[in-house]
Coordinates of C-alpha atoms in Angstrom, one line a residue:
M1 CA 151.7 215.1 -38.5
S2 CA 150.3 212.6 -40.9
G3 CA 146.6 212.0 -41.4
A4 CA 146.8 208.7 -39.5
G5 CA 148.8 210.3 -36.7
F6 CA 146.1 213.0 -36.4
I7 CA 143.4 210.2 -36.2
L8 CA 145.5 208.4 -33.6
A9 CA 145.7 211.6 -31.5
I10 CA 141.9 212.1 -31.9
N11 CA 141.4 208.4 -30.8
M12 CA 143.3 209.2 -27.6
M13 CA 141.2 212.3 -26.8
V14 CA 137.9 210.4 -27.7
A15 CA 138.9 207.6 -25.3
A16 CA 139.5 210.2 -22.6
L17 CA 136.2 211.8 -23.2
L18 CA 134.3 208.5 -23.2
A19 CA 136.1 207.4 -20.0
A20 CA 134.9 210.6 -18.4
A21 CA 131.4 210.1 -19.7
F22 CA 131.1 206.6 -18.2
L23 CA 132.7 207.9 -15.0
M24 CA 130.0 210.6 -14.7
V25 CA 127.3 208.0 -15.1
A26 CA 129.0 205.9 -12.3
V27 CA 129.2 209.0 -10.1
Y28 CA 125.5 209.8 -10.6
D29 CA 124.4 206.2 -10.1
K30 CA 126.8 204.8 -7.5
K31 CA 125.3 201.3 -7.8
N32 CA 126.2 201.2 -11.5
D33 CA 129.2 198.9 -11.6
A34 CA 128.9 198.5 -15.4
A35 CA 129.7 202.2 -15.9
R36 CA 132.8 202.0 -13.7
W37 CA 134.2 199.0 -15.6
M38 CA 133.6 200.8 -18.9
A39 CA 135.3 204.0 -17.7
F40 CA 138.3 201.9 -16.7
G41 CA 138.3 200.2 -20.1
F42 CA 138.5 203.4 -22.0
A43 CA 141.2 204.7 -19.7
L44 CA 143.2 201.6 -20.7
A45 CA 142.5 202.3 -24.3
M46 CA 144.1 205.7 -23.9
S47 CA 147.4 204.0 -22.9
N48 CA 147.2 201.9 -26.0
F49 CA 146.9 204.9 -28.3
G50 CA 149.7 206.7 -26.4
L51 CA 152.0 203.7 -26.8
E52 CA 151.2 203.4 -30.5
F53 CA 152.0 207.0 -31.1
A54 CA 155.3 206.6 -29.2
I55 CA 156.2 203.5 -31.2
A56 CA 155.5 205.2 -34.5
S57 CA 157.5 208.3 -33.5
L58 CA 160.4 206.8 -31.6
G59 CA 160.9 203.4 -33.2
T60 CA 159.9 199.8 -32.9
S61 CA 160.8 197.7 -29.9
R62 CA 159.3 194.3 -29.2
P63 CA 158.3 195.0 -25.6
A64 CA 156.7 198.3 -26.6
V65 CA 154.6 196.6 -29.4
V66 CA 153.5 193.8 -27.0
A67 CA 152.6 196.4 -24.3
S68 CA 150.5 198.4 -26.7
F69 CA 148.8 195.3 -28.0
A70 CA 148.2 194.1 -24.4
A71 CA 146.8 197.5 -23.3
F72 CA 144.1 197.5 -26.0
L73 CA 143.2 193.8 -25.5
A74 CA 142.9 194.4 -21.8
A75 CA 140.7 197.5 -22.4
M76 CA 138.4 195.3 -24.5
A77 CA 138.3 192.7 -21.7
V78 CA 137.5 195.3 -19.1
F79 CA 134.8 196.8 -21.3
N80 CA 133.3 193.2 -21.6
A81 CA 133.3 193.0 -17.9
G82 CA 131.2 196.1 -17.8
V83 CA 128.8 194.7 -20.4
A84 CA 128.4 191.6 -18.3
R85 CA 127.6 193.7 -15.3
K86 CA 125.1 195.7 -17.3
Y87 CA 123.3 192.6 -18.6
E88 CA 123.6 190.6 -15.3
V89 CA 125.6 187.9 -16.9
A90 CA 128.6 186.1 -15.2
V91 CA 131.8 187.7 -16.3
P92 CA 133.7 185.1 -18.4
W93 CA 137.0 185.9 -16.7
R94 CA 138.5 182.5 -17.4
L95 CA 137.8 182.6 -21.1
M96 CA 139.1 186.2 -21.4
A97 CA 142.2 185.3 -19.5
V98 CA 143.0 182.4 -21.8
V99 CA 142.4 184.6 -24.9
F100 CA 144.6 187.3 -23.3
V101 CA 147.5 185.1 -22.3
V102 CA 147.7 183.1 -25.6
S103 CA 147.3 186.3 -27.6
I104 CA 150.2 188.0 -25.7
A105 CA 152.4 185.1 -26.4
A106 CA 151.4 185.0 -30.1
C107 CA 152.0 188.8 -30.4
Y108 CA 155.5 188.4 -29.0
L109 CA 156.3 185.5 -31.5
I110 CA 154.9 187.1 -34.7
Q111 CA 157.3 190.1 -34.4
D112 CA 159.9 187.9 -36.2
M113 CA 157.5 187.5 -39.1
P114 CA 157.8 189.9 -42.1
R115 CA 155.9 193.1 -41.3
N116 CA 153.8 193.1 -44.5
S117 CA 152.9 189.4 -44.1
F118 CA 149.2 188.6 -44.4
S119 CA 149.6 185.8 -41.8
R120 CA 151.3 188.2 -39.4
M121 CA 148.5 190.8 -39.7
L122 CA 145.8 188.1 -39.4
L123 CA 147.4 186.7 -36.2
Y124 CA 147.7 190.2 -34.8
Q125 CA 144.1 191.1 -35.4
L126 CA 142.5 187.7 -34.5
P127 CA 142.7 188.2 -30.7
Y128 CA 140.8 191.5 -31.0
F129 CA 138.1 189.7 -33.0
L130 CA 137.9 187.0 -30.3
M131 CA 137.7 189.4 -27.4
Q132 CA 135.0 191.4 -29.1
A133 CA 133.1 188.2 -30.0
V134 CA 133.2 187.4 -26.2
G135 CA 131.3 190.7 -25.7
V136 CA 128.8 189.8 -28.3
G137 CA 128.2 186.4 -26.6
I138 CA 127.7 188.2 -23.3
V139 CA 124.8 190.3 -24.7
W140 CA 123.4 187.3 -26.6
S141 CA 123.2 185.4 -23.3
A142 CA 121.3 188.2 -21.5
K143 CA 117.9 187.1 -20.1
S144 CA 116.1 189.9 -21.9
R145 CA 117.0 192.3 -24.7
R146 CA 115.2 195.3 -26.1
P147 CA 115.6 196.7 -29.6
L148 CA 118.4 199.0 -28.5
D149 CA 120.3 196.1 -26.9
N150 CA 120.0 194.1 -30.1
L151 CA 121.4 197.1 -32.1
F152 CA 124.3 197.3 -29.6
M153 CA 125.0 193.6 -30.2
A154 CA 124.8 194.0 -33.9
V155 CA 127.3 197.0 -33.9
M156 CA 129.6 194.9 -31.6
S157 CA 129.4 192.0 -34.1
A158 CA 130.3 194.4 -37.0
S159 CA 133.2 195.8 -35.0
A160 CA 134.5 192.3 -34.3
L161 CA 134.4 191.5 -38.0
Q162 CA 136.2 194.7 -39.0
F163 CA 139.2 193.5 -37.0
L164 CA 139.4 190.4 -39.2
S165 CA 138.9 192.5 -42.3
K166 CA 142.1 194.4 -41.6
A167 CA 144.2 191.5 -42.7
F168 CA 142.6 191.8 -46.2
L169 CA 142.4 195.6 -46.2
F170 CA 146.0 196.2 -45.4
Q171 CA 146.9 194.3 -48.6
A172 CA 144.4 196.2 -50.6
F173 CA 145.8 199.5 -49.4
G174 CA 149.4 198.5 -50.1
G175 CA 150.6 197.3 -46.7
S176 CA 151.4 198.9 -43.4
G177 CA 154.8 200.2 -44.2
A178 CA 158.3 198.7 -43.8
T179 CA 158.7 200.2 -40.4
A180 CA 156.6 201.5 -37.5
Q181 CA 157.6 205.1 -38.5
E182 CA 156.3 204.5 -42.0
Y183 CA 153.0 203.0 -40.7
L184 CA 151.4 206.4 -39.9
N185 CA 152.1 207.6 -43.5
T186 CA 150.2 204.7 -45.1
N187 CA 146.7 204.8 -46.5
Y188 CA 146.0 201.6 -44.5
A189 CA 146.8 203.3 -41.2
L190 CA 144.5 206.2 -42.0
F191 CA 141.6 203.9 -43.0
S192 CA 142.3 201.5 -40.1
Q193 CA 142.4 204.2 -37.4
S194 CA 139.4 205.9 -38.8
M195 CA 137.3 202.7 -39.0
G196 CA 138.4 201.8 -35.4
T197 CA 137.3 205.3 -34.2
V198 CA 133.9 205.0 -35.8
F199 CA 133.1 201.6 -34.3
A200 CA 134.5 202.5 -30.9
M201 CA 132.4 205.6 -30.7
A202 CA 129.3 203.8 -32.0
I203 CA 129.7 201.1 -29.3
A204 CA 130.4 203.6 -26.6
L205 CA 127.6 206.0 -27.5
L206 CA 125.1 203.2 -27.8
M207 CA 126.0 201.8 -24.4
L208 CA 125.8 205.3 -22.9
V209 CA 122.3 205.7 -24.3
I210 CA 121.4 202.2 -22.9
L211 CA 122.7 203.1 -19.4
V212 CA 120.9 206.5 -19.5
R213 CA 117.7 204.7 -20.6
D214 CA 118.0 202.4 -17.7
I215 CA 118.6 205.3 -15.3
F216 CA 115.5 207.1 -16.5
A217 CA 113.5 203.9 -16.3
D218 CA 114.7 203.4 -12.7
V219 CA 113.9 207.0 -11.7
T220 CA 110.4 206.7 -13.3
A221 CA 109.8 203.4 -11.5
K222 CA 110.8 204.9 -8.1
S223 CA 108.6 207.9 -8.7
E224 CA 105.6 205.6 -9.4
T225 CA 106.3 203.2 -6.5
D226 CA 104.8 203.5 -3.0
A227 CA 107.6 203.2 -0.5
L228 CA 105.7 201.3 2.2
S229 CA 103.9 198.7 0.1
G230 CA 106.3 198.4 -2.8
L231 CA 103.3 198.5 -5.2
L232 CA 102.5 201.3 -7.6
N233 CA 101.3 204.6 -6.1
R234 CA 98.1 206.2 -7.3
G235 CA 99.7 208.1 -10.2
G236 CA 101.7 205.1 -11.3
F237 CA 98.7 202.8 -11.1
E238 CA 96.5 205.1 -13.1
R239 CA 99.2 205.5 -15.8
H240 CA 99.8 201.7 -16.1
A241 CA 96.0 201.0 -15.9
E242 CA 95.3 203.4 -18.8
A243 CA 97.9 201.6 -20.9
A244 CA 96.3 198.2 -20.0
L245 CA 92.9 199.5 -21.0
R246 CA 94.1 200.7 -24.3
D247 CA 95.9 197.4 -25.0
A248 CA 92.8 195.4 -24.0
A249 CA 90.6 197.5 -26.3
R250 CA 92.9 197.0 -29.2
R251 CA 92.9 193.3 -28.7
G252 CA 89.2 193.0 -27.9
L253 CA 89.7 191.7 -24.4
P254 CA 87.6 192.3 -21.3
V255 CA 89.1 194.3 -18.3
A256 CA 88.0 194.1 -14.7
L257 CA 89.0 196.2 -11.7
V258 CA 89.1 195.2 -8.1
I259 CA 89.3 197.8 -5.3
S260 CA 89.9 196.7 -1.8
D261 CA 90.1 198.4 1.6
L262 CA 91.5 197.0 4.8
D263 CA 88.7 196.8 7.4
H264 CA 88.8 198.8 10.6
F265 CA 92.3 200.1 9.8
K266 CA 92.0 203.0 12.3
A267 CA 91.2 200.5 15.1
I268 CA 94.3 198.6 14.2
N269 CA 96.5 201.7 14.5
D270 CA 94.7 202.7 17.7
T271 CA 95.0 199.3 19.3
F272 CA 98.5 198.1 18.2
G273 CA 100.2 201.3 17.0
H274 CA 101.1 202.7 13.6
A275 CA 104.0 200.3 13.2
A276 CA 101.6 197.4 13.4
G277 CA 99.3 199.1 10.9
D278 CA 102.3 199.4 8.5
R279 CA 103.0 195.7 8.9
V280 CA 99.4 194.9 7.9
I281 CA 99.7 197.1 4.8
E282 CA 103.0 195.4 3.9
A283 CA 101.5 192.0 4.4
F284 CA 98.5 192.8 2.3
A285 CA 100.7 194.3 -0.4
G286 CA 102.9 191.2 -0.4
F287 CA 99.9 189.0 -0.7
L288 CA 98.7 191.0 -3.7
R289 CA 102.1 190.7 -5.4
S290 CA 102.0 186.9 -4.9
A291 CA 98.4 186.6 -6.1
T292 CA 98.8 188.7 -9.3
S293 CA 100.6 187.6 -12.4
G294 CA 102.9 189.7 -14.6
H295 CA 100.2 191.3 -16.8
Q296 CA 98.0 192.3 -13.9
I297 CA 98.5 195.7 -12.2
A298 CA 98.4 196.3 -8.5
G299 CA 98.7 199.6 -6.7
R300 CA 98.2 201.3 -3.3
I301 CA 95.8 204.1 -4.2
G302 CA 95.2 205.5 -0.7
G303 CA 96.1 205.0 2.9
E304 CA 94.6 201.5 3.3
E305 CA 93.0 201.2 -0.2
F306 CA 94.4 199.0 -3.0
A307 CA 93.4 198.4 -6.6
I308 CA 94.1 195.6 -9.1
V309 CA 93.5 195.8 -12.8
L310 CA 92.8 192.3 -14.4
P311 CA 93.3 192.5 -18.2
G312 CA 91.6 189.6 -20.0
T313 CA 89.3 188.9 -17.1
N314 CA 85.5 189.4 -17.1
L315 CA 83.3 190.3 -14.1
S316 CA 82.8 186.7 -13.0
G317 CA 86.5 186.0 -13.1
A318 CA 87.3 189.2 -11.2
R319 CA 84.7 188.3 -8.5
L320 CA 86.3 184.9 -8.1
F321 CA 89.7 186.6 -7.7
A322 CA 88.3 189.0 -5.1
E323 CA 86.6 186.2 -3.1
G324 CA 89.8 184.1 -3.1
A325 CA 91.9 187.1 -2.0
R326 CA 89.4 187.9 0.7
G327 CA 89.4 184.4 2.2
A328 CA 93.2 184.0 1.9
F329 CA 94.0 187.3 3.5
A330 CA 91.5 186.7 6.4
A331 CA 93.5 183.5 7.2
L332 CA 96.9 185.2 6.9
P333 CA 98.9 185.7 10.1
I334 CA 100.7 189.1 10.5
E335 CA 104.2 189.0 11.9
G336 CA 104.5 190.8 15.2
L337 CA 100.8 190.8 15.9
P338 CA 98.9 188.3 18.2
D339 CA 98.8 184.8 16.7
G340 CA 95.0 184.5 17.0
R341 CA 94.3 187.9 15.5
R342 CA 93.3 188.0 11.9
F343 CA 92.5 191.0 9.7
T344 CA 90.0 191.3 6.8
A345 CA 89.4 193.4 3.7
S346 CA 86.4 194.5 1.7
F347 CA 86.3 194.3 -2.1
G348 CA 84.5 196.1 -4.9
V349 CA 84.5 194.7 -8.5
A350 CA 83.6 196.3 -11.8
E351 CA 84.1 195.4 -15.4
L352 CA 85.0 197.9 -18.1
C353 CA 82.1 199.0 -20.3
G354 CA 82.3 200.5 -23.7
G355 CA 83.3 204.2 -23.8
E356 CA 84.6 204.1 -20.2
G357 CA 88.0 205.3 -19.1
I358 CA 90.0 204.3 -16.0
S359 CA 88.3 207.1 -13.9
D360 CA 84.8 205.8 -14.7
L361 CA 85.9 202.2 -14.0
M362 CA 87.4 203.2 -10.6
R363 CA 84.3 205.2 -9.7
R364 CA 82.1 202.2 -10.2
A365 CA 84.4 199.8 -8.4
D366 CA 84.7 202.3 -5.5
E367 CA 80.9 202.4 -5.3
A368 CA 80.8 198.6 -5.1
L369 CA 83.5 198.8 -2.3
Y370 CA 81.3 201.2 -0.3
D371 CA 78.4 198.8 -0.8
A372 CA 80.6 196.0 0.7
K373 CA 81.4 198.2 3.7
R374 CA 77.7 199.0 4.3
S375 CA 77.0 195.3 4.1
G376 CA 79.2 194.6 7.1
R377 CA 82.7 194.5 5.6
D378 CA 84.8 191.3 4.8
C379 CA 82.8 190.7 1.7
V380 CA 82.8 191.2 -2.1
R381 CA 80.3 193.4 -4.0
I382 CA 80.0 194.0 -7.8
S383 CA 79.1 197.4 -9.3
A384 CA 75.4 198.4 -9.4
H385 CA 75.8 198.8 -13.2
A386 CA 76.7 195.1 -13.4
R387 CA 73.9 194.0 -11.1
R388 CA 71.3 195.8 -13.3
D389 CA 72.7 194.0 -16.4
L390 CA 72.5 190.7 -14.6
L391 CA 68.9 191.3 -13.5
A392 CA 68.0 192.4 -17.0
A393 CA 69.5 189.3 -18.5
A394 CA 67.7 187.1 -15.9
G395 CA 64.4 188.9 -16.6

């Protein structure tokens, strides 16, 4: 077996392994449509390598050459569909269908051109470039990209360009042979197949890393999310709050914390039942989600206790936030409960002081919350530390 033939056989095995790898991701994460499409794409690529090997071993026939070409182009289109699913972009089926149909017709017609013609090689490789460019466009149009996604897009772009470069490389390496049987014995075939393997593996492995990254992120998010409220649980809240405090300290910004507790929550459960109590928690959590912005952090840190970190907000601003939240929630009707019945919450507010961590800040806000409860509930209180500072400033 020639060196190029050996690489071709390796390509087929690599495609099988990558198809299996993406299938395993799809089996683990049953909602991952992207992985299923990509597994199917590499399965199609296997048929292309098998056809190429058969053509080189048994002889050239126009239908076999066109079928091999179509299999690889279809594999690229299916992989693009998976990329679109991953980045939540509409799959450009119409564009890919046009590229596919026109390319198949062109592939059929160029078989009459001289085998070592530069134009023939360029026309043969151009559809691969176009289909891969469609994939690059899909990633480019994604709503958000992280550094790894940008690297994936760059590798796809380089891969697209390598298809165009083959028209020049095959001349530099002395052509692709007078017949399909001679093709596998040429230096061009060895280089072309090797280069294709490198790019295909780089693209596939990067996408596998991206998919696994997203799975880990989803698992982490679920482990940090309170099931009933949909907010962060205590562990998740403290981890995100600590990160927010570090970022604020680095940027020299104030940070405030608001802790709230639903008033007379046991009486709600005793009077209306635990299902009604759950609805009150859900309603308050939904209100907090709508009242907070993207950089603010809200969590359910106890049964009916909630906390909100407000980066870039001082004590006065946090107190205004808490007063607004108190008044708005008190006027909020709860679905499934009596129309005239309203529920209230008490709030404690503290601003981060130098040298404090999240535990210190939470302790002071919690003390302010208990002060609000002792004052009759349905009110806002600031930490005693802050009151002393205000009195000292006034004196």
